[in-house]
Short mmCIF file of C-alpha atoms in Angstrom, two decimals:
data_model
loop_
_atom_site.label_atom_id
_atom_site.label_comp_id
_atom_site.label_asym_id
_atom_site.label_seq_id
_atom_site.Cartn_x
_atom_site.Cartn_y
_atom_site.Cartn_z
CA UNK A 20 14.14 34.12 -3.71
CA UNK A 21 11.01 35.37 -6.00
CA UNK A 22 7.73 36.90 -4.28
CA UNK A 23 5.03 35.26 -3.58
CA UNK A 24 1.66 36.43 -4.68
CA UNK A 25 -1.93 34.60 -3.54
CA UNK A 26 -5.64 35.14 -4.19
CA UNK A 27 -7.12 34.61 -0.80
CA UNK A 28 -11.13 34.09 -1.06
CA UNK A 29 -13.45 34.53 1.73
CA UNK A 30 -17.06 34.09 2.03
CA UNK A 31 -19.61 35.51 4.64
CA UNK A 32 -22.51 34.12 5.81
CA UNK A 33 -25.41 36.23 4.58
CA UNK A 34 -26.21 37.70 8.03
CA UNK A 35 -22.78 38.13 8.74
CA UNK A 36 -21.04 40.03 5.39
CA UNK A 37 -21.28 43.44 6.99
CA UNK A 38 -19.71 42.62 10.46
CA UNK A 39 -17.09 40.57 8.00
CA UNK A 40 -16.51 43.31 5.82
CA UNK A 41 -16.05 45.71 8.87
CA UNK A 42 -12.77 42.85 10.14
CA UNK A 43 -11.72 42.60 6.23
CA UNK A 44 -11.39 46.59 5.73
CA UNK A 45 -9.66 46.93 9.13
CA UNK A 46 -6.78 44.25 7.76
CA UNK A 47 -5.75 46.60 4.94
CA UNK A 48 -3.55 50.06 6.08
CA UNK A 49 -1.92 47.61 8.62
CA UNK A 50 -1.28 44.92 6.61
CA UNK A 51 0.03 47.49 3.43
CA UNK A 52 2.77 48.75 6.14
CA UNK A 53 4.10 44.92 6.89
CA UNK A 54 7.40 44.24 5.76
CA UNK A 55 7.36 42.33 2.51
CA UNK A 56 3.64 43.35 1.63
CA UNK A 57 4.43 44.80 -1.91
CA UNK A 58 0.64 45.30 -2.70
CA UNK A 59 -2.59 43.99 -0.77
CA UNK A 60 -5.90 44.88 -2.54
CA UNK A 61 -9.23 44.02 -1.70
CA UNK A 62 -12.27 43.33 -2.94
CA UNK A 63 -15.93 42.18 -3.31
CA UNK A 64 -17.26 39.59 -6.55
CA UNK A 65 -19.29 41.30 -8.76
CA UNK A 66 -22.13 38.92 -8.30
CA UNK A 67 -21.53 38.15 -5.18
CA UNK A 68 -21.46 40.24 -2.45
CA UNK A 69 -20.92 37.57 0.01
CA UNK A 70 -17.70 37.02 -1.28
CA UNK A 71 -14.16 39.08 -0.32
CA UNK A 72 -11.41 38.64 -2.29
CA UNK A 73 -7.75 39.72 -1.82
CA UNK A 74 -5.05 40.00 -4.64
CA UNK A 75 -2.07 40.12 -2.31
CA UNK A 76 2.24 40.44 -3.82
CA UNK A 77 4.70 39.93 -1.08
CA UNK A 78 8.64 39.97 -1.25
CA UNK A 79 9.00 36.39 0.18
CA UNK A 80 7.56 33.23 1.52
CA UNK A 81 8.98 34.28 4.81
CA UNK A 82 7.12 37.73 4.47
CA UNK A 83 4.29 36.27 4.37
CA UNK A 84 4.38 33.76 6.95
CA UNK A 85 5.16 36.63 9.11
CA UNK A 86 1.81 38.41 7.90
CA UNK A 87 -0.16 35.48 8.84
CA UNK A 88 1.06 35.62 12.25
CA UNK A 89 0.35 39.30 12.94
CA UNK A 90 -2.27 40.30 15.86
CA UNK A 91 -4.26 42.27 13.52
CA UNK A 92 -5.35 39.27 12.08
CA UNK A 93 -6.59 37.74 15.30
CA UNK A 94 -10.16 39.60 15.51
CA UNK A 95 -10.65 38.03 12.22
CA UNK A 96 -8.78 34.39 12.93
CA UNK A 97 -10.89 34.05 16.24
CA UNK A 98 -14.41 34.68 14.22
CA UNK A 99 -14.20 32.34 11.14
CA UNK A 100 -16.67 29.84 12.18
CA UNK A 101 -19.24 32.52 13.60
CA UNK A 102 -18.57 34.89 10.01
CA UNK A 103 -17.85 32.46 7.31
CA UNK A 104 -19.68 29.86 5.11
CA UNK A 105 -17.32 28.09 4.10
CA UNK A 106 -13.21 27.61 4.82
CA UNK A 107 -11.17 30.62 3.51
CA UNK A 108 -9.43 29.82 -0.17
CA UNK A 109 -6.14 30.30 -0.51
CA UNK A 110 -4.32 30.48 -4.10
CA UNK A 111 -0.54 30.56 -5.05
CA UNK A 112 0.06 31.84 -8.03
CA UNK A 113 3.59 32.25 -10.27
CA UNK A 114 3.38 35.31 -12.12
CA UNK A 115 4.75 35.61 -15.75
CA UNK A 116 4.90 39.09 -16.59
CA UNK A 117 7.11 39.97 -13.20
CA UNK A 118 6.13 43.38 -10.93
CA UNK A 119 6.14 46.20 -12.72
#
């Protein structure tokens, strides 16, 4: 089974990115110690600083289905309507090169 890696995009309400930031930055150490999670980096556009992105590698589909059902994730699951303008974006992507 190959790894699965996905650009997950999420975008704050203006009066809302620092509260959203505060949930996003609080999903990293845990989520880096999950089984699977090979990497899990995050960060903010360039011109626009309403909008989080995370580059994340995991070992397997199953890895990650397991990440999405972790309790860290609830404080930020529960809030989506209140802290985001729009749904969150979620891309698949097949990498070419492999992990180096």
């Amino acid at each position: 089974m190959s790894h699965v890696t996905i650009i997950g995009t999420v975008t704050a309400k203006p009066e809302m990115r620092e509260e959203l930031q505060k949930l996003l930055s609080a999903q990293v150490a845990p989520t880096r110690l999950e089984s699977g999670c090979i990497n899990y980096d995050f960060h903010v556009d360039a011109d626009d600083p309403n909008m989080f992105v995370f580059y994340e590698n995991w070992r397997s589909q199953a890895d990650l289905d397991a990440h999405m059902k972790m309790p860290h994730l609830l404080p930020l699951v529960s809030e989506v309507d209140r802290l985001l303008s729009r749904p969150v974006e979620i891309r698949h992507l097949r990498m070419l090169s492999g992990i180096a």
